Amino acid sequence: MNFLYDVFVEPLASGGYLFRAMFAGSLVAIASSMIGCFIVLRRMAFLGDAISHSMLAGVVGGYLLMKLIAGEEAHFGAMIIGALLAGFVTVLLIGFVSRASRIKDDTAIGIMYTGIFAFGGAMASVFSSEIHVDLMHMVMGDVLVVDAERLWMMGAVTAIILFVVILFYRQLQLTSFDPIMAASVGVSAPLVGYLLTACTSLVVVSAVSIVGIIQVVGLLITPAAAAYLLCNRLSSMLVLSAALGVSSVVLGVYASAWLNIGAGSSIVMAGTLQFMVILILAPHNGLLAGTLRRWNQVPQHVVEDVLGCLRRDETHATRLETIRAHVQATPATLRRVLQRMVAMSLLDQTPQGFILTEFGNHEARRLMRAHRIWETYLQRVGMPEDSLHDRAHLLEHLNDEATVDYLDDRLGHPTRDPHGQEIPEDFIDLIPGAEVKASLLRDGRRGVITAIAGSHKHDQVAIGDVIIAGPREMEDTIWTFRLPSGVELHLDHDSADQLTVRLADPNSERQEN
């Protein structure tokens, strides 16, 4: 108990300034993290840094104006208003440059804020005899000596930010996630952007006088980024980022008391440490979770290689040694893949070896069809015969059924690959009751015509006719169909594509035959 008292109570009992520092820092953290969530979602983290630096010109301008006009030294209100105006001017110039040229936002921010910051530095240098601004205080801040005036100001700013976020929550949410949808429902993304920029400028300018440039940027971005790793909903992200910001302030103030270091540095370090812990341990988006997820995944190409190996093996059950000889994978990976394939019902493990299940056989046939269509396509485009298999073996893993169907159609639905082996029919689409083009029908398939397109020979077929596919002729370029009346049609690829048929059930066909 004495240890806990010495660590947590004794520093606070030594003076009320730590309470005041924690309270002031928490107000800054709440306002900053609220706005920071939208900045992180819009990928505009650089903007807060730009505004905080460009405000130097406004501070110098406000200082000079009150000194020359009213003779007042370091008028706080004038410097705040000047800094706020400098932030607005910076944002307007950034928007103008990015819209009026091909330069992207990040480049425009880099150009404008450094230019305005340099202008402020030049003014401070030229009027150095008139201006007495503590630049180190501006950069690093000193939350331990915050006075009542700045505390009230930060409280008012925090209340304004909370009011704006609650009042315009829907508009900010829409424009942050989907600006096009926001425009379609009448929400002006540019106006909401200007509102967010105004709030960012207000927070940065107000907070810099309390915590300094470095801290305000850290409190603006780091808690929001940490909350982004933990939350999938914006409302949760806002609450959690505020909590993380406050906790980094409390931890930082305690650390400054324990280690006798500057409060500004310790708050930033606490926020960064907090972020790193979350980055590593976040349940879904953390590094550890990602590593475990990748570790548990099995390489898809190894799965498909195993399917191909079992499909080609003519024995009833494929032994593990045979799979190892034909599949390129480490023993640990192969063992993990086989376990996962058994769990996915692709394989059955028996004492004699591995056997394809019905689902596994279906996937193996799909791969074999893709492989042989890719081989046929590569031969048509002129690839050497000895490279066809290896290149098709790589392409079959693309696992895109639409691409394979497109190639099949462009090739004229070939029935044999370059090695003379049969290419399986499109069994994915050829299911009883499905409407397909007649060109997909293989020998013996039957269907009812449901549509006739183009200038087909209407005098030979009509909607409702039953056609039975016959063998292809002239090197697979002519489709033959037999009508119940005995008439036989001879159609090329384009003509066969003009007929849409509803596929009959092969089982009922066999019963009728």
XYZ file of N, CA and C in Angstrom, residues 134 163 313 336:
12
model
N 8.404 33.325 -26.882
C 9.207 32.167 -26.483
C 8.915 31.010 -27.444
N -19.917 19.868 -29.564
C -21.191 20.315 -30.135
C -21.204 20.119 -31.658
N -3.512 -39.405 -59.878
C -3.118 -40.719 -59.364
C -4.228 -41.729 -59.662
N 0.239 -29.413 -42.751
C -0.810 -28.478 -42.366
C -1.888 -28.376 -43.456
